[in-house]
């Protein structure tokens, strides 16, 4: 990877950091083995060898799961923070990094349209961020049910069970979006406390009709949690999305809580999710009084508004640095990167649509940057087997894809027999998250072509 200048920049910044602590009396760190450079080199050599047992996530020909390399400034800022290893639980453990977290989160909130009044913080993941949001829902409406589309992230059901809240999946339509009729019939029971709207499903990047769910909120009264762990940053390019997705993103500021994962599309190392609440008064639910806690001032400590205790201050530092380099603004460089991935998805989808060996979704184009397709075969079992063969043949040619299990009817047009409607098929899936994917689509299609020919010859 041509990033040779980064270590030198990091060394310079490390010196500047050390300068600030130079007045301290000198000491010898007691780190067993730390001066044994031969042994450390040997261990690191083995680490490098072990790490080779991975797919090349950083390369454009890795076009499978949701994996996007962190920005070099995020990696460098994270490494720089390791000289201090701050803990963002309390200001005592991470003063600068707590301030940087507050600033970085304010920029994310502003992206969604929340400027002054909101509450938010980073978490270790989207799952924990969703847990916090649903926990608040349970505090506000105890005993009421959570509902989310059957295409919502699988952890919502499990989180609800951890929180001892009822959870009901709502049918998804053939676009992979929450079916509003199915939702309304659940709402009529009167015991739904929260609707989880997914803006960018993990399987196909479908965007639930948040604008229409909001209209139902006026009628039935419930909280709306927007799980935008994957899709949140597409807010920046909403005007380039197709109308249903655009309308959902335009409405996102009206949700009660929002989750977005900087470690998915936000160019961050893992360990960086984010939860935001529209009403800062939900902070009262977090109140605690633990004898271990070392809150030493009246200023807000992030541990006072978070379910987690210790959290990586370095994650906040990396995010802050990245947002300095690439501000979260429409038409900015970061937004252009999202736009390129989306273009790559549209290009790949068009190629697949015109290919006799493949079938794409019957209902339309990819809404974000995730493409799914089915192999043409006499039946679902044959299509699943061919998908498997193509996956293997592609990998042999350096192209890495993913699988997804989807309802067969999503690929069929016209009337569908009820008996058929639950059948699923193994499909191929490609998440085109990297800006480089746009330039590499030709190569990806050529490799797929050669893989299908090899699969057909099997
Ligand atoms: C990835 C994802 C999650 C879970 O987030 P993690 O950071 O993997 O814990 C939740 N919801 C959606 C829609 C996701 O795509």
Short mmCIF file of C-alpha atoms and ligand atoms in Angstrom, two decimals:
data_model
loop_
_atom_site.label_atom_id
_atom_site.label_comp_id
_atom_site.label_asym_id
_atom_site.label_seq_id
_atom_site.Cartn_x
_atom_site.Cartn_y
_atom_site.Cartn_z
CA UNK A 1 0.00 0.00 0.00
CA UNK A 2 1.60 3.30 -1.10
CA UNK A 3 1.38 5.15 2.22
CA UNK A 4 5.12 5.37 2.89
CA UNK A 5 4.92 8.90 4.25
CA UNK A 6 2.60 7.99 7.14
CA UNK A 7 5.21 6.50 9.55
CA UNK A 8 7.36 9.65 9.25
CA UNK A 9 4.35 11.89 9.94
CA UNK A 10 3.47 9.72 12.93
CA UNK A 11 7.03 9.85 14.28
CA UNK A 12 6.95 13.65 14.09
CA UNK A 13 3.64 13.84 15.92
CA UNK A 14 4.86 11.37 18.57
CA UNK A 15 7.84 13.64 19.23
CA UNK A 16 5.52 16.61 19.65
CA UNK A 17 3.46 14.60 22.13
CA UNK A 18 6.51 13.47 24.11
CA UNK A 19 7.71 17.06 24.26
CA UNK A 20 4.72 17.90 26.46
CA UNK A 21 5.79 15.42 29.13
CA UNK A 22 9.50 16.22 29.05
CA UNK A 23 9.45 18.03 32.41
CA UNK A 24 8.74 14.73 34.21
CA UNK A 25 11.64 13.03 36.02
CA UNK A 26 13.21 10.33 33.85
CA UNK A 27 12.42 6.68 34.65
CA UNK A 28 13.03 3.23 33.23
CA UNK A 29 9.74 1.58 32.21
CA UNK A 30 9.46 -1.90 33.73
CA UNK A 31 8.04 -3.70 30.75
CA UNK A 32 9.33 -7.22 30.79
CA UNK A 33 11.01 -8.04 27.49
CA UNK A 34 10.50 -4.59 25.97
CA UNK A 35 14.20 -4.05 25.35
CA UNK A 36 14.70 -7.50 23.83
CA UNK A 37 14.36 -6.22 20.27
CA UNK A 38 15.41 -9.53 18.71
CA UNK A 39 12.62 -11.39 20.45
CA UNK A 40 10.10 -8.68 19.71
CA UNK A 41 11.09 -8.70 16.03
CA UNK A 42 10.67 -12.46 15.98
CA UNK A 43 7.24 -12.28 17.60
CA UNK A 44 6.12 -9.53 15.26
CA UNK A 45 7.37 -11.56 12.31
CA UNK A 46 5.13 -14.39 13.44
CA UNK A 47 2.23 -11.96 13.87
CA UNK A 48 2.74 -10.82 10.27
CA UNK A 49 2.71 -14.42 9.09
CA UNK A 50 -0.44 -15.20 11.07
CA UNK A 51 -2.20 -12.08 9.74
CA UNK A 52 -1.56 -13.23 6.18
CA UNK A 53 -4.35 -15.75 6.80
CA UNK A 54 -7.01 -13.21 5.83
CA UNK A 55 -8.80 -12.02 2.74
CA UNK A 56 -7.22 -8.83 1.33
CA UNK A 57 -9.88 -6.52 2.80
CA UNK A 58 -8.00 -3.39 1.71
CA UNK A 59 -8.00 -4.37 -2.00
CA UNK A 60 -10.76 -3.42 -4.48
CA UNK A 61 -11.04 -7.09 -5.50
CA UNK A 62 -12.24 -7.78 -1.98
CA UNK A 63 -15.89 -7.03 -2.74
CA UNK A 64 -17.65 -9.29 -0.23
CA UNK A 65 -18.69 -8.34 3.29
CA UNK A 66 -18.93 -4.90 4.94
CA UNK A 67 -15.22 -4.26 5.31
CA UNK A 68 -13.62 -0.93 4.52
CA UNK A 69 -10.04 -0.01 5.43
CA UNK A 70 -9.64 2.79 7.97
CA UNK A 71 -8.26 6.08 6.69
CA UNK A 72 -4.47 6.42 7.21
CA UNK A 73 -5.06 9.48 9.39
CA UNK A 74 -7.36 7.39 11.60
CA UNK A 75 -4.72 4.65 11.91
CA UNK A 76 -2.00 7.18 12.70
CA UNK A 77 -4.14 9.13 15.19
CA UNK A 78 -5.15 5.87 16.88
CA UNK A 79 -1.49 4.80 17.12
CA UNK A 80 -0.54 8.23 18.49
CA UNK A 81 -3.25 7.95 21.14
CA UNK A 82 -1.73 4.59 22.15
CA UNK A 83 1.18 6.53 23.69
CA UNK A 84 -1.39 7.65 26.31
CA UNK A 85 -4.12 4.98 26.00
CA UNK A 86 -6.92 7.22 27.32
CA UNK A 87 -10.20 5.84 28.67
CA UNK A 88 -13.30 7.85 27.73
CA UNK A 89 -15.33 6.64 30.69
CA UNK A 90 -14.42 9.68 32.75
CA UNK A 91 -12.55 12.94 32.21
CA UNK A 92 -10.05 11.63 34.77
CA UNK A 93 -9.12 8.86 32.32
CA UNK A 94 -9.27 10.75 29.06
CA UNK A 95 -9.59 14.50 29.16
CA UNK A 96 -8.54 15.42 25.63
CA UNK A 97 -10.11 12.37 24.02
CA UNK A 98 -13.44 12.99 25.81
CA UNK A 99 -13.52 16.52 24.43
CA UNK A 100 -12.64 15.15 20.99
CA UNK A 101 -15.45 12.59 21.28
CA UNK A 102 -17.95 15.31 22.15
CA UNK A 103 -16.83 17.37 19.15
CA UNK A 104 -16.81 14.43 16.73
CA UNK A 105 -20.25 13.27 17.88
CA UNK A 106 -21.59 16.83 17.47
CA UNK A 107 -20.48 16.72 13.85
CA UNK A 108 -22.28 13.41 13.31
CA UNK A 109 -25.42 14.81 14.99
CA UNK A 110 -25.23 17.89 12.75
CA UNK A 111 -25.02 15.62 9.70
CA UNK A 112 -28.41 14.21 10.70
CA UNK A 113 -29.84 17.67 11.34
CA UNK A 114 -29.47 17.85 15.14
CA UNK A 115 -27.56 20.98 16.07
CA UNK A 116 -28.22 22.08 19.66
CA UNK A 117 -30.46 19.74 21.56
CA UNK A 118 -29.50 16.06 21.44
CA UNK A 119 -27.57 13.57 23.51
CA UNK A 120 -25.00 11.23 22.02
CA UNK A 121 -21.76 9.35 22.47
CA UNK A 122 -19.56 6.73 20.87
CA UNK A 123 -19.88 3.04 21.71
CA UNK A 124 -17.75 0.01 20.97
CA UNK A 125 -20.08 -1.11 18.19
CA UNK A 126 -23.39 -0.71 16.43
CA UNK A 127 -24.78 -3.55 18.52
CA UNK A 128 -24.01 -1.77 21.80
CA UNK A 129 -25.33 1.50 20.34
CA UNK A 130 -28.60 -0.26 19.41
CA UNK A 131 -28.69 -1.83 22.88
CA UNK A 132 -28.53 1.62 24.46
CA UNK A 133 -31.25 2.97 22.17
CA UNK A 134 -33.59 0.04 22.89
CA UNK A 135 -32.78 0.21 26.59
CA UNK A 136 -33.97 3.83 26.61
CA UNK A 137 -37.11 2.72 24.72
CA UNK A 138 -37.77 0.17 27.48
CA UNK A 139 -37.26 2.80 30.18
CA UNK A 140 -39.74 5.13 28.50
CA UNK A 141 -42.34 2.49 27.63
CA UNK A 142 -41.81 -0.44 30.03
CA UNK A 143 -43.58 -3.64 29.00
CA UNK A 144 -44.32 -2.41 25.50
CA UNK A 145 -43.11 -4.32 22.46
CA UNK A 146 -40.32 -3.50 20.05
CA UNK A 147 -41.01 -4.26 16.39
CA UNK A 148 -38.66 -4.21 13.42
CA UNK A 149 -38.69 -5.60 9.90
CA UNK A 150 -37.67 -9.23 9.42
CA UNK A 151 -34.75 -7.75 7.46
CA UNK A 152 -33.64 -5.67 10.48
CA UNK A 153 -30.30 -6.68 12.02
CA UNK A 154 -30.66 -10.00 13.85
CA UNK A 155 -29.32 -8.48 17.06
CA UNK A 156 -32.49 -6.39 17.68
CA UNK A 157 -34.41 -9.52 18.63
CA UNK A 158 -31.58 -10.69 20.87
CA UNK A 159 -31.07 -7.26 22.45
CA UNK A 160 -34.81 -7.12 23.20
CA UNK A 161 -34.57 -10.48 24.92
CA UNK A 162 -31.60 -9.26 27.01
CA UNK A 163 -33.71 -6.24 27.97
CA UNK A 164 -36.73 -8.51 28.63
CA UNK A 165 -38.79 -6.57 26.10
CA UNK A 166 -41.11 -8.34 23.67
CA UNK A 167 -39.97 -8.27 20.06
CA UNK A 168 -42.03 -8.95 16.96
CA UNK A 169 -40.61 -9.14 13.44
CA UNK A 170 -42.67 -7.37 10.79
CA UNK A 171 -42.85 -8.84 7.29
CA UNK A 172 -40.60 -7.27 4.68
CA UNK A 173 -41.91 -6.56 1.20
CA UNK A 174 -40.18 -7.63 -2.02
CA UNK A 175 -37.92 -4.57 -1.83
CA UNK A 176 -36.60 -5.85 1.51
CA UNK A 177 -38.35 -2.96 3.31
CA UNK A 178 -40.74 -3.07 6.24
CA UNK A 179 -44.26 -3.77 4.98
CA UNK A 180 -46.43 -0.90 6.20
CA UNK A 181 -49.68 -2.89 6.20
CA UNK A 182 -48.08 -5.57 8.34
CA UNK A 183 -46.73 -2.84 10.62
CA UNK A 184 -50.09 -1.15 10.97
CA UNK A 185 -51.84 -4.37 11.93
CA UNK A 186 -49.32 -4.80 14.78
CA UNK A 187 -49.79 -1.17 15.82
CA UNK A 188 -53.55 -1.71 16.11
CA UNK A 189 -52.89 -4.00 19.09
CA UNK A 190 -51.86 -0.89 21.02
CA UNK A 191 -48.85 -2.42 22.79
CA UNK A 192 -46.04 -1.38 20.44
CA UNK A 193 -43.62 0.97 22.21
CA UNK A 194 -40.94 1.26 19.54
CA UNK A 195 -40.55 0.73 15.81
CA UNK A 196 -37.02 0.05 14.61
CA UNK A 197 -36.59 1.48 11.11
CA UNK A 198 -33.49 0.24 9.31
CA UNK A 199 -31.90 2.76 6.96
CA UNK A 200 -29.72 0.41 4.97
CA UNK A 201 -30.34 -3.26 5.78
CA UNK A 202 -27.30 -5.41 6.26
CA UNK A 203 -28.36 -7.95 3.63
CA UNK A 204 -29.20 -5.74 0.65
CA UNK A 205 -28.96 -2.10 1.79
CA UNK A 206 -32.73 -1.56 1.66
CA UNK A 207 -34.04 1.61 3.30
CA UNK A 208 -37.23 1.32 5.38
CA UNK A 209 -39.86 3.99 4.56
CA UNK A 210 -39.14 6.15 7.60
CA UNK A 211 -41.22 9.04 6.27
CA UNK A 212 -44.30 6.81 6.13
CA UNK A 213 -43.54 5.23 9.51
CA UNK A 214 -43.51 8.77 10.91
CA UNK A 215 -47.01 9.31 9.56
CA UNK A 216 -48.10 6.19 11.49
CA UNK A 217 -46.42 7.54 14.63
CA UNK A 218 -48.74 10.54 14.50
CA UNK A 219 -51.71 8.16 14.45
CA UNK A 220 -50.62 5.46 16.93
CA UNK A 221 -47.92 7.06 19.09
CA UNK A 222 -44.66 5.12 19.51
CA UNK A 223 -40.92 5.75 19.53
CA UNK A 224 -38.90 5.41 16.36
CA UNK A 225 -35.37 4.13 16.49
CA UNK A 226 -33.45 4.52 13.22
CA UNK A 227 -30.83 1.81 12.86
CA UNK A 228 -28.53 3.47 10.35
CA UNK A 229 -25.47 1.53 11.51
CA UNK A 230 -24.62 0.76 7.92
CA UNK A 231 -26.45 3.42 5.93
CA UNK A 232 -26.22 6.53 8.14
CA UNK A 233 -23.53 8.32 6.17
CA UNK A 234 -25.65 8.11 3.00
CA UNK A 235 -27.48 11.07 4.55
CA UNK A 236 -24.67 13.11 2.95
CA UNK A 237 -25.63 12.00 -0.56
CA UNK A 238 -29.39 11.71 -0.05
CA UNK A 239 -30.10 13.94 -3.04
CA UNK A 240 -28.40 11.35 -5.28
CA UNK A 241 -30.48 8.43 -4.00
CA UNK A 242 -33.71 7.17 -5.54
CA UNK A 243 -36.82 8.83 -4.22
CA UNK A 244 -37.98 6.35 -1.54
CA UNK A 245 -34.53 6.22 0.09
CA UNK A 246 -34.09 9.97 -0.26
CA UNK A 247 -37.39 10.65 1.51
CA UNK A 248 -36.40 8.31 4.36
CA UNK A 249 -33.04 10.04 4.87
CA UNK A 250 -34.68 13.47 4.65
CA UNK A 251 -36.92 12.44 7.57
CA UNK A 252 -34.20 11.00 9.79
CA UNK A 253 -34.02 14.03 12.11
CA UNK A 254 -37.58 13.20 13.21
CA UNK A 255 -36.58 9.80 14.60
CA UNK A 256 -36.21 9.57 18.41
CA UNK A 257 -32.83 7.89 18.26
CA UNK A 258 -30.25 7.10 15.58
CA UNK A 259 -27.39 4.62 15.45
CA UNK A 260 -24.53 4.91 12.98
CA UNK A 261 -21.30 2.93 12.81
CA UNK A 262 -18.18 5.00 12.09
CA UNK A 263 -16.35 1.65 11.90
CA UNK A 264 -18.45 0.66 8.90
CA UNK A 265 -18.60 3.54 6.41
CA UNK A 266 -16.80 6.15 8.52
CA UNK A 267 -13.22 4.97 7.79
CA UNK A 268 -12.56 3.96 11.43
CA UNK A 269 -10.82 1.00 13.04
CA UNK A 270 -13.24 -1.43 14.74
CA UNK A 271 -14.52 -0.34 18.10
CA UNK A 272 -16.44 2.74 16.97
CA UNK A 273 -20.24 2.91 16.98
CA UNK A 274 -22.40 5.92 17.81
CA UNK A 275 -25.83 6.44 19.38
CA UNK A 276 -27.76 9.71 19.32
CA UNK A 277 -31.00 10.72 21.06
CA UNK A 278 -33.20 13.58 19.90
CA UNK A 279 -34.28 14.41 23.45
CA UNK A 280 -31.28 15.04 25.74
CA UNK A 281 -33.54 14.46 28.77
CA UNK A 282 -33.11 10.68 28.29
CA UNK A 283 -29.76 11.26 30.01
CA UNK A 284 -31.67 10.91 33.31
CA UNK A 285 -32.01 7.13 32.77
CA UNK A 286 -28.24 6.72 32.83
CA UNK A 287 -27.87 8.21 36.30
CA UNK A 288 -25.82 6.00 38.57
CA UNK A 289 -23.85 6.29 41.76
CA UNK A 290 -21.08 3.74 41.87
CA UNK A 291 -18.39 3.69 44.55
CA UNK A 292 -15.76 2.80 41.94
CA UNK A 293 -16.52 5.77 39.77
CA UNK A 294 -13.96 8.47 39.85
CA UNK A 295 -15.90 11.37 38.42
CA UNK A 296 -13.91 14.27 39.79
CA UNK A 297 -15.67 17.32 38.43
CA UNK A 298 -19.10 18.73 37.71
CA UNK A 299 -18.38 18.69 33.98
CA UNK A 300 -20.08 15.94 31.98
CA UNK A 301 -18.18 12.66 32.03
CA UNK A 302 -19.13 10.44 29.09
CA UNK A 303 -19.52 7.51 31.48
CA UNK A 304 -22.53 9.33 32.93
CA UNK A 305 -24.42 9.01 29.64
CA UNK A 306 -23.21 5.59 28.53
CA UNK A 307 -24.05 2.01 29.48
CA UNK A 308 -20.45 0.98 28.87
CA UNK A 309 -17.78 1.85 31.38
CA UNK A 310 -14.24 1.76 29.92
CA UNK A 311 -14.10 2.77 26.25
CA UNK A 312 -11.21 3.38 23.89
CA UNK A 313 -10.37 7.09 23.91
CA UNK A 314 -8.22 6.28 20.88
CA UNK A 315 -11.38 5.53 18.88
CA UNK A 316 -12.59 9.09 19.51
CA UNK A 317 -9.17 10.52 18.62
CA UNK A 318 -9.13 8.61 15.32
CA UNK A 319 -12.65 9.72 14.47
CA UNK A 320 -11.93 13.35 15.34
CA UNK A 321 -8.81 13.32 13.14
CA UNK A 322 -10.67 11.74 10.23
CA UNK A 323 -13.45 14.32 10.40
CA UNK A 324 -10.81 17.11 10.38
CA UNK A 325 -9.41 15.66 7.14
CA UNK A 326 -12.77 14.78 5.62
CA UNK A 327 -15.62 16.91 7.03
CA UNK A 328 -19.09 15.36 6.99
CA UNK A 329 -20.56 17.67 4.38
CA UNK A 330 -22.58 16.97 1.24
CA UNK A 331 -20.38 17.10 -1.89
CA UNK A 332 -17.21 16.91 0.23
CA UNK A 333 -14.47 14.36 -0.47
CA UNK A 334 -15.92 11.88 2.01
CA UNK A 335 -19.38 12.13 0.42
CA UNK A 336 -17.79 11.69 -3.02
CA UNK A 337 -16.27 8.42 -1.81
CA UNK A 338 -19.74 7.12 -0.88
CA UNK A 339 -21.02 8.27 -4.23
CA UNK A 340 -18.32 6.26 -6.04
CA UNK A 341 -19.23 3.06 -4.20
CA UNK A 342 -22.86 3.62 -5.07
CA UNK A 343 -21.96 4.17 -8.73
CA UNK A 344 -19.95 0.93 -8.64
CA UNK A 345 -23.05 -0.87 -7.30
CA UNK A 346 -25.24 0.55 -10.07
CA UNK A 347 -22.66 -0.43 -12.71
CA UNK A 348 -22.31 -3.98 -11.41
CA UNK A 349 -26.09 -4.31 -11.13
CA UNK A 350 -26.53 -3.19 -14.75
CA UNK A 351 -23.95 -5.71 -15.95
CA UNK A 352 -25.65 -8.53 -14.01
CA UNK A 353 -29.09 -7.45 -15.24
CA UNK A 354 -27.93 -7.89 -18.86
CA UNK A 355 -26.25 -11.25 -18.20
CA UNK A 356 -28.18 -14.39 -19.11
CA UNK A 357 -26.59 -16.41 -16.27
CA UNK A 358 -27.82 -14.08 -13.51
CA UNK A 359 -31.05 -12.64 -12.14
CA UNK A 360 -31.11 -9.43 -10.10
CA UNK A 361 -33.84 -8.17 -7.77
CA UNK A 362 -37.17 -8.02 -9.62
CA UNK A 363 -38.14 -4.82 -7.84
CA UNK A 364 -35.41 -2.40 -8.79
CA UNK A 365 -31.89 -1.14 -8.42
CA UNK A 366 -29.67 -1.29 -5.33
CA UNK A 367 -30.67 1.54 -2.98
CA UNK A 368 -27.19 2.05 -1.53
CA UNK A 369 -23.96 0.25 -2.50
CA UNK A 370 -24.85 -3.40 -1.91
CA UNK A 371 -25.58 -5.66 -4.89
CA UNK A 372 -27.24 -9.08 -4.64
CA UNK A 373 -27.90 -11.54 -7.43
CA UNK A 374 -29.06 -15.06 -8.06
CA UNK A 375 -27.67 -17.61 -10.50
CA UNK A 376 -30.10 -18.77 -13.18
CA UNK A 377 -30.88 -22.49 -12.71
CA UNK A 378 -33.80 -24.90 -13.02
CA UNK A 379 -34.64 -24.61 -9.32
CA UNK A 380 -33.56 -22.92 -6.08
CA UNK A 381 -31.24 -25.76 -5.11
CA UNK A 382 -29.46 -25.50 -8.47
CA UNK A 383 -29.19 -21.70 -8.12
CA UNK A 384 -27.71 -22.07 -4.64
CA UNK A 385 -25.17 -24.62 -5.87
CA UNK A 386 -24.14 -22.43 -8.81
CA UNK A 387 -23.76 -19.44 -6.46
CA UNK A 388 -21.42 -21.56 -4.38
CA UNK A 389 -19.40 -22.62 -7.44
CA UNK A 390 -19.09 -19.00 -8.63
CA UNK A 391 -18.00 -17.91 -5.16
CA UNK A 392 -15.21 -20.51 -5.21
CA UNK A 393 -14.13 -19.85 -8.81
CA UNK A 394 -14.10 -16.08 -8.19
CA UNK A 395 -11.94 -16.50 -5.09
CA UNK A 396 -9.49 -18.61 -7.11
CA UNK A 397 -9.21 -15.60 -9.45
CA UNK A 398 -8.67 -13.14 -6.57
CA UNK A 399 -12.24 -11.77 -6.44
CA UNK A 400 -13.88 -12.18 -3.03
CA UNK A 401 -17.67 -12.10 -2.78
CA UNK A 402 -20.18 -12.95 -0.04
CA UNK A 403 -23.33 -15.09 0.24
CA UNK A 404 -26.76 -14.06 1.36
CA UNK A 405 -29.90 -16.13 1.87
CA UNK A 406 -32.88 -14.32 0.32
CA UNK A 407 -36.54 -15.08 -0.45
CA UNK A 408 -36.86 -16.57 -3.94
CA UNK A 409 -39.83 -14.31 -4.73
CA UNK A 410 -37.60 -11.24 -4.63
CA UNK A 411 -36.21 -12.42 -7.95
CA UNK A 412 -39.51 -13.31 -9.57
CA UNK A 413 -41.90 -10.98 -11.35
CA UNK A 414 -45.66 -11.39 -11.63
CA UNK A 415 -48.01 -13.36 -9.38
CA UNK A 416 -46.44 -15.56 -6.71
CA UNK A 417 -48.12 -18.62 -5.22
CA UNK A 418 -48.42 -18.39 -1.42
CA UNK A 419 -46.72 -21.77 -1.00
CA UNK A 420 -43.65 -20.44 -2.81
CA UNK A 421 -43.39 -17.25 -0.83
CA UNK A 422 -41.28 -18.54 2.09
CA UNK A 423 -38.70 -20.39 -0.05
CA UNK A 424 -35.19 -18.96 0.07
CA UNK A 425 -32.18 -19.25 -2.19
CA UNK A 426 -28.46 -18.71 -1.65
CA UNK A 427 -27.44 -15.61 -3.58
CA UNK A 428 -24.20 -13.79 -4.17
CA UNK A 429 -23.68 -10.45 -2.48
CA UNK A 430 -21.15 -7.71 -3.00
CA UNK A 431 -20.73 -4.70 -0.71
CA UNK A 432 -18.97 -2.02 -2.78
CA UNK A 433 -17.85 0.27 0.05
CA UNK A 434 -14.52 1.43 -1.28
CA UNK A 435 -14.23 4.43 -3.63
CA UNK A 436 -11.76 2.35 -5.69
CA UNK A 437 -14.57 -0.06 -6.55
CA UNK A 438 -15.88 2.36 -9.16
CA UNK A 439 -12.71 2.09 -11.24
CA UNK A 440 -12.47 -1.67 -10.67
CA UNK A 441 -15.96 -2.71 -11.81
CA UNK A 442 -14.68 -3.65 -15.28
CA UNK A 443 -12.15 -5.98 -13.72
CA UNK A 444 -14.72 -7.37 -11.26
CA UNK A 445 -17.15 -8.16 -14.11
CA UNK A 446 -14.41 -9.77 -16.24
CA UNK A 447 -13.43 -11.99 -13.31
CA UNK A 448 -17.06 -12.90 -12.67
CA UNK A 449 -17.42 -13.80 -16.35
CA UNK A 450 -14.48 -16.12 -16.18
CA UNK A 451 -15.75 -17.58 -12.89
CA UNK A 452 -19.20 -18.36 -14.32
CA UNK A 453 -17.65 -20.07 -17.33
CA UNK A 454 -15.53 -22.20 -15.04
CA UNK A 455 -18.55 -22.93 -12.81
CA UNK A 456 -20.63 -23.97 -15.83
CA UNK A 457 -17.82 -26.30 -16.90
CA UNK A 458 -17.76 -28.04 -13.51
C1 LIG B 1 -23.60 -3.88 11.21
C2 LIG B 1 -24.96 -3.57 11.63
C3 LIG B 1 -25.32 -3.65 12.99
C4 LIG B 1 -24.38 -4.16 14.04
O1 LIG B 1 -23.30 -3.32 14.20
P1 LIG B 1 -21.88 -3.86 14.77
O2 LIG B 1 -21.04 -2.65 14.73
O3 LIG B 1 -21.45 -4.94 13.82
O4 LIG B 1 -22.11 -4.38 16.14
C5 LIG B 1 -26.62 -3.27 13.33
N1 LIG B 1 -27.49 -2.88 12.41
C6 LIG B 1 -27.18 -2.81 11.10
C7 LIG B 1 -28.21 -2.34 10.12
C8 LIG B 1 -25.91 -3.16 10.67
O5 LIG B 1 -25.61 -3.12 9.36
#
